[in-house]
Amino acid sequence: MRLNAKIIGLGSAICLAVSCGGPKSSEETAQAPVDTAGKLVVEEVESPDLKPVGAILTNRDAGSARARIGGTLVSLDVREGDVVKEGEVIASIVDQRRDLEASAGASQAAAAEARAVQARSDLKRAEELFKEGLVPQAKLDDARAAARSAEAQLKAARAGSDALDEILNQGKVLAPADGRVTHAPIPQGAVVMPGDVIAEIATGRRVLRAELPEADAISLKEGDEISVARSGEAHERAARILQVYPAVQDGEIVVDIDATGFDDGFIGMRVPALIPVGSTPMIVIPESYVLTRYGVDYVRLLREDDTVIEAPVQRGRVLPGKGEAMIEILAGLDSGDVILPVARTSREAS
């Protein structure tokens, strides 16, 4: 029994020594004077209630280069991704029947021109013979009528030939505007019909186009700022609404958003966007007031007795700010709390 008492007494002494020499609590370490420069009083602010939607990267305008005649697509000079200029020939369509008709029209025009030349020659000879009194007036009138008829036939033949040539020229598919080819659905050598799309061309300014329910988009207007995110980026970026289309289609409203920074993106790429659909009170603090250690977020909370403790908080979204990102705090802070910026050494140690 005496041995057990000695062992218990020795254990108590060791525990007392360890507790006396152990690390101080956070409250005890906070008794040292602290620098309160840069303190921030936490306040609730009305922040937009953001709704995530999917926006599509596209161009404000789109043009389709279509076939104007039917026939065989004998050449396709562009492919997806090529940049084209307005009026540039990007494909050629040939219709063998039209070629034969054009050849026949050219031959008819040549024959009509030969008849017109002969009629002009006959009229000139009849005029000379009439002056010499060798032919009557009726003969001269017949020559003049024949010449006028031949000239009219020549004009008609030339007009028909020009019309056939124009039809052949319509076999050249032209780019409707400056832009980039996004889709060429018909391969070279295929048979096409009038109106078939040979190439789709994206033109105009690039935008992020989103379709929103009427109830969510009814309060949006041009110039409103929203947040968009790009794959691989840690923070969201601010973007501006360029246009809210006035028509409602199937209960949805189309909105165009500024796509600055997405110039190298793929057409049709889906981009997450946060659209304001109302407002809600929230606590937002600068990122420099948040310290992350071992996966847990803390803030330096200044208490009423001028001591500082590291209080854990639950962070939410990262919001764009002027010069510094802002952090939404979901839990751990109340309106009226005073916090201090994270010391540089503490942030580096984390």
Coordinates of C-alpha atoms in Angstrom, one line a residue:
M1 CA 0.0 0.0 0.0
R2 CA 2.8 2.4 0.8
L3 CA 4.4 1.6 -2.6
N4 CA 1.2 2.4 -4.4
A5 CA 0.9 5.7 -2.5
K6 CA 4.4 6.6 -3.5
I7 CA 3.7 5.8 -7.2
I8 CA 0.5 7.8 -7.1
G9 CA 2.4 10.7 -5.6
L10 CA 5.1 10.5 -8.2
G11 CA 2.5 10.5 -11.0
S12 CA 0.8 13.6 -9.5
A13 CA 4.2 15.4 -9.4
I14 CA 4.9 14.5 -13.0
C15 CA 1.5 15.7 -14.2
L16 CA 1.9 19.0 -12.3
A17 CA 5.4 19.5 -13.8
V18 CA 4.0 18.9 -17.3
S19 CA 1.1 21.2 -16.8
C20 CA 3.2 23.9 -15.5
G21 CA 5.8 23.6 -18.3
G22 CA 3.2 23.0 -21.1
P23 CA 2.1 25.4 -23.8
K24 CA -0.1 28.3 -22.8
S25 CA -3.7 28.6 -23.9
S26 CA -4.7 30.9 -26.7
E27 CA -6.3 33.3 -24.1
E28 CA -3.0 33.5 -22.2
T29 CA -0.9 34.1 -25.3
A30 CA -3.3 36.9 -26.3
Q31 CA -2.4 38.9 -23.3
A32 CA 0.6 40.5 -25.0
P33 CA 0.0 43.9 -26.6
V34 CA -1.4 43.6 -30.1
D35 CA -1.3 45.9 -33.1
T36 CA -4.9 46.9 -33.9
A37 CA -4.0 48.7 -37.1
G38 CA -6.4 47.9 -39.9
K39 CA -9.1 46.6 -37.7
L40 CA -12.4 46.1 -39.4
V41 CA -15.9 46.2 -37.9
V42 CA -18.0 43.4 -39.4
E43 CA -21.3 44.5 -40.9
E44 CA -24.0 42.7 -42.8
V45 CA -24.5 44.0 -46.3
E46 CA -27.2 43.4 -48.9
S47 CA -25.6 41.3 -51.5
P48 CA -27.1 40.0 -54.7
D49 CA -28.7 36.6 -54.4
L50 CA -26.9 34.8 -57.3
K51 CA -28.3 31.9 -59.3
P52 CA -25.9 29.7 -61.2
V53 CA -26.8 29.3 -64.9
G54 CA -24.9 28.0 -67.9
A55 CA -23.9 30.5 -70.6
I56 CA -22.8 29.5 -74.1
L57 CA -19.8 31.2 -75.7
T58 CA -21.0 32.3 -79.1
N59 CA -20.9 35.3 -81.5
R60 CA -23.6 37.9 -81.4
D61 CA -24.3 37.3 -85.1
A62 CA -24.0 34.2 -87.2
G63 CA -24.2 33.8 -91.0
S64 CA -24.8 30.8 -93.2
A65 CA -23.2 30.4 -96.6
R66 CA -25.9 28.5 -98.5
A67 CA -26.1 26.9 -102.0
R68 CA -28.1 29.1 -104.4
I69 CA -28.3 26.3 -107.1
G70 CA -28.5 22.6 -107.0
G71 CA -25.7 20.4 -108.2
T72 CA -22.4 18.8 -107.2
L73 CA -20.1 20.4 -104.6
V74 CA -17.0 20.1 -106.6
S75 CA -14.7 22.2 -104.3
L76 CA -14.8 23.2 -100.6
D77 CA -12.0 25.6 -99.8
V78 CA -12.6 26.1 -96.1
R79 CA -12.8 24.0 -93.0
E80 CA -13.8 24.5 -89.3
G81 CA -11.7 27.3 -87.7
D82 CA -10.7 29.1 -90.9
V83 CA -11.1 32.9 -91.0
V84 CA -12.9 34.2 -94.0
K85 CA -13.7 37.7 -95.5
E86 CA -17.0 38.9 -96.8
G87 CA -17.4 38.0 -100.5
E88 CA -14.7 35.4 -100.4
V89 CA -15.4 32.3 -102.6
I90 CA -15.4 29.3 -100.2
A91 CA -17.0 26.6 -102.4
S92 CA -18.1 25.9 -105.9
I93 CA -21.2 24.0 -107.1
V94 CA -21.5 22.6 -110.7
D95 CA -24.7 21.6 -112.4
Q96 CA -23.9 19.8 -115.7
R97 CA -27.4 20.6 -117.1
R98 CA -26.8 24.3 -116.5
D99 CA -23.4 24.0 -118.3
L100 CA -25.1 22.6 -121.3
E101 CA -27.8 25.2 -121.3
A102 CA -25.1 28.0 -121.0
S103 CA -23.3 26.5 -124.0
A104 CA -26.5 26.4 -126.0
G105 CA -27.3 30.0 -125.0
A106 CA -23.9 31.2 -126.1
S107 CA -24.3 29.4 -129.5
Q108 CA -27.8 31.0 -130.0
A109 CA -26.3 34.4 -129.2
A110 CA -23.5 33.9 -131.8
A111 CA -26.1 32.8 -134.4
A112 CA -28.3 35.8 -133.7
E113 CA -25.2 38.1 -134.0
A114 CA -24.4 36.6 -137.4
R115 CA -28.0 37.2 -138.6
A116 CA -27.8 40.8 -137.3
V117 CA -24.6 41.4 -139.2
Q118 CA -26.2 40.0 -142.4
A119 CA -29.3 42.1 -141.9
R120 CA -27.3 45.3 -141.4
S121 CA -25.3 44.5 -144.6
D122 CA -28.6 43.9 -146.6
L123 CA -30.0 47.2 -145.3
K124 CA -26.9 49.1 -146.4
R125 CA -27.0 47.6 -149.9
A126 CA -30.8 48.3 -150.2
E127 CA -30.2 51.9 -149.2
E128 CA -27.5 52.3 -151.9
L129 CA -29.7 50.7 -154.6
F130 CA -32.7 52.8 -153.6
K131 CA -30.6 56.0 -154.0
E132 CA -29.7 54.9 -157.6
G133 CA -33.4 54.1 -158.3
L134 CA -32.7 50.4 -158.8
V135 CA -35.1 49.1 -156.1
P136 CA -38.5 50.3 -155.0
Q137 CA -39.4 51.8 -151.6
A138 CA -41.0 48.5 -150.5
K139 CA -37.7 46.7 -150.9
L140 CA -36.0 49.2 -148.7
D141 CA -38.7 49.0 -146.1
D142 CA -38.4 45.2 -146.0
A143 CA -34.6 45.5 -145.5
R144 CA -35.1 47.9 -142.6
A145 CA -37.7 45.7 -140.9
A146 CA -35.4 42.7 -141.3
A147 CA -32.5 44.6 -139.7
R148 CA -34.7 45.7 -136.7
S149 CA -35.9 42.2 -136.2
A150 CA -32.3 40.8 -136.3
E151 CA -31.2 43.4 -133.8
A152 CA -34.1 42.5 -131.4
Q153 CA -33.3 38.8 -131.7
L154 CA -29.6 39.5 -131.0
K155 CA -30.5 41.4 -127.8
A156 CA -32.8 38.6 -126.6
A157 CA -30.2 36.0 -127.3
R158 CA -27.5 38.0 -125.4
A159 CA -29.9 38.5 -122.5
G160 CA -30.7 34.7 -122.3
S161 CA -27.0 33.9 -122.5
D162 CA -26.2 36.4 -119.7
A163 CA -28.9 34.9 -117.5
L164 CA -27.5 31.4 -118.0
D165 CA -24.0 32.7 -117.2
E166 CA -25.4 34.3 -114.0
I167 CA -26.9 31.0 -113.0
L168 CA -23.5 29.4 -113.4
N169 CA -21.9 32.2 -111.3
Q170 CA -24.4 31.4 -108.5
G171 CA -22.6 28.1 -108.2
K172 CA -19.8 30.0 -106.4
V173 CA -20.6 30.1 -102.6
L174 CA -19.6 33.3 -101.0
A175 CA -18.9 34.2 -97.4
P176 CA -21.7 36.4 -96.2
A177 CA -19.5 38.4 -93.7
D178 CA -16.1 38.5 -92.0
G179 CA -15.8 35.8 -89.4
R180 CA -14.7 32.3 -88.5
V181 CA -16.1 29.0 -90.0
T182 CA -17.6 27.0 -87.2
H183 CA -19.3 24.2 -89.1
A184 CA -19.0 22.8 -92.7
P185 CA -21.6 20.0 -92.7
I186 CA -21.5 18.9 -96.4
P187 CA -18.4 17.1 -97.7
Q188 CA -16.8 17.8 -101.1
G189 CA -18.3 15.8 -103.9
A190 CA -21.8 15.6 -102.3
V191 CA -25.0 16.6 -104.2
V192 CA -26.6 19.7 -102.8
M193 CA -30.0 21.4 -103.2
P194 CA -30.7 25.1 -103.3
G195 CA -30.7 26.4 -99.7
D196 CA -28.4 23.8 -98.2
V197 CA -25.9 25.2 -95.7
I198 CA -22.4 24.8 -97.0
A199 CA -20.7 26.6 -94.1
E200 CA -21.8 28.3 -90.9
I201 CA -19.8 31.4 -90.1
A202 CA -19.7 33.2 -86.7
T203 CA -19.4 36.9 -87.0
G204 CA -19.7 39.9 -84.8
R205 CA -18.6 40.4 -81.2
R206 CA -18.2 37.3 -79.0
V207 CA -20.7 37.1 -76.1
L208 CA -21.8 34.7 -73.5
R209 CA -25.5 33.9 -74.2
A210 CA -27.7 32.6 -71.4
E211 CA -31.3 31.6 -71.3
L212 CA -33.1 32.5 -68.0
P213 CA -36.6 31.9 -66.7
E214 CA -38.8 34.9 -67.1
A215 CA -39.2 35.4 -63.3
D216 CA -35.4 35.5 -62.8
A217 CA -34.5 37.8 -65.7
I218 CA -37.4 40.3 -65.4
S219 CA -35.3 42.7 -63.3
L220 CA -32.1 42.5 -65.3
K221 CA -31.1 45.4 -67.5
E222 CA -28.2 46.3 -69.7
G223 CA -25.0 47.3 -67.8
D224 CA -25.7 45.1 -64.7
E225 CA -22.6 43.3 -63.5
I226 CA -22.6 39.6 -62.9
S227 CA -20.0 37.0 -62.2
V228 CA -18.6 34.4 -64.6
A229 CA -16.0 31.7 -64.1
R230 CA -13.6 30.0 -66.5
S231 CA -12.3 26.5 -66.2
G232 CA -8.9 26.5 -64.3
E233 CA -9.4 29.9 -62.6
A234 CA -9.7 30.1 -58.9
H235 CA -11.7 33.3 -58.8
E236 CA -14.8 34.5 -60.6
R237 CA -14.5 37.5 -62.8
A238 CA -16.9 40.4 -63.2
A239 CA -18.8 40.7 -66.5
R240 CA -21.4 43.1 -67.8
I241 CA -24.7 42.4 -69.4
L242 CA -24.7 43.7 -73.0
Q243 CA -28.3 43.1 -74.0
V244 CA -31.5 41.7 -72.6
Y245 CA -33.7 40.5 -75.5
P246 CA -37.2 41.7 -75.2
A247 CA -39.0 38.6 -76.5
V248 CA -40.0 35.8 -74.2
Q249 CA -39.7 32.3 -75.8
D250 CA -41.0 29.3 -74.0
G251 CA -41.0 31.2 -70.7
E252 CA -37.3 32.2 -71.0
I253 CA -35.5 35.4 -71.8
V254 CA -32.1 35.5 -73.6
V255 CA -29.3 37.6 -72.2
D256 CA -26.0 38.5 -73.8
I257 CA -23.0 38.9 -71.5
D258 CA -19.7 40.5 -72.2
A259 CA -17.1 37.8 -73.1
T260 CA -13.9 39.7 -72.6
G261 CA -11.2 37.2 -71.8
F262 CA -12.8 34.4 -73.7
D263 CA -11.5 35.3 -77.2
D264 CA -9.5 32.1 -77.4
G265 CA -12.3 29.9 -76.2
F266 CA -14.2 27.4 -78.3
I267 CA -17.5 28.4 -79.8
G268 CA -20.2 26.6 -78.0
M269 CA -18.2 26.3 -74.8
R270 CA -20.4 26.3 -71.6
V271 CA -19.4 28.9 -69.0
P272 CA -20.8 29.0 -65.5
A273 CA -22.4 32.4 -64.7
L274 CA -24.0 33.8 -61.5
I275 CA -27.0 35.9 -62.3
P276 CA -28.5 38.2 -59.6
V277 CA -32.1 37.3 -58.9
G278 CA -32.6 39.3 -55.7
S279 CA -30.7 40.2 -52.6
T280 CA -29.9 38.7 -49.2
P281 CA -27.9 39.9 -46.2
M282 CA -24.5 38.4 -45.8
I283 CA -21.1 39.1 -44.2
V284 CA -18.3 39.7 -46.6
I285 CA -14.7 40.5 -45.6
P286 CA -11.5 41.0 -47.6
E287 CA -9.4 38.0 -48.3
S288 CA -6.4 39.4 -46.3
Y289 CA -8.4 39.0 -43.1
V290 CA -8.7 35.2 -43.5
L291 CA -6.0 32.8 -42.4
T292 CA -6.1 29.2 -43.6
R293 CA -4.2 26.6 -41.5
Y294 CA -4.4 22.8 -42.1
G295 CA -7.6 23.2 -44.1
V296 CA -9.4 25.3 -41.5
D297 CA -10.1 29.0 -41.9
Y298 CA -9.6 31.5 -39.1
V299 CA -10.0 35.2 -38.5
R300 CA -8.2 37.3 -35.8
L301 CA -11.1 38.4 -33.6
L302 CA -10.5 41.4 -31.3
R303 CA -12.5 40.9 -28.1
E304 CA -13.8 43.5 -25.7
D305 CA -10.9 43.2 -23.3
D306 CA -8.5 44.0 -26.2
T307 CA -7.3 40.4 -26.5
V308 CA -7.1 38.7 -29.8
I309 CA -8.1 35.1 -30.6
E310 CA -8.1 33.1 -33.7
A311 CA -11.8 32.2 -34.3
P312 CA -12.7 29.5 -36.9
V313 CA -15.1 30.6 -39.6
Q314 CA -16.8 28.9 -42.5
R315 CA -16.1 30.6 -45.8
G316 CA -18.4 30.7 -48.8
R317 CA -17.9 32.0 -52.3
V318 CA -15.0 34.1 -53.4
L319 CA -16.5 37.4 -54.8
P320 CA -14.6 39.9 -57.0
G321 CA -13.7 43.2 -55.3
K322 CA -11.9 46.4 -56.1
G323 CA -8.2 45.5 -55.8
E324 CA -8.8 42.4 -53.6
A325 CA -11.1 39.4 -53.6
M326 CA -13.8 39.3 -51.0
I327 CA -14.8 36.2 -49.0
E328 CA -18.3 35.4 -48.0
I329 CA -18.5 34.2 -44.4
L330 CA -21.3 31.7 -43.7
A331 CA -20.7 31.1 -40.0
G332 CA -18.3 32.2 -37.2
L333 CA -18.8 36.0 -37.3
D334 CA -21.7 38.3 -36.3
S335 CA -22.4 41.9 -37.2
G336 CA -20.5 44.2 -34.9
D337 CA -17.5 41.9 -34.4
V338 CA -14.1 43.5 -34.9
I339 CA -11.4 41.6 -36.8
L340 CA -7.7 42.3 -37.6
P341 CA -5.8 41.6 -40.8
V342 CA -3.7 38.5 -40.8
A343 CA 0.0 39.2 -40.0
R344 CA 2.3 38.5 -42.9
T345 CA 4.4 36.1 -40.9
S346 CA 1.3 34.1 -39.9
R347 CA 0.1 33.8 -43.5
E348 CA 3.5 32.7 -44.7
A349 CA 3.7 30.1 -41.9
S350 CA 0.4 28.7 -43.0

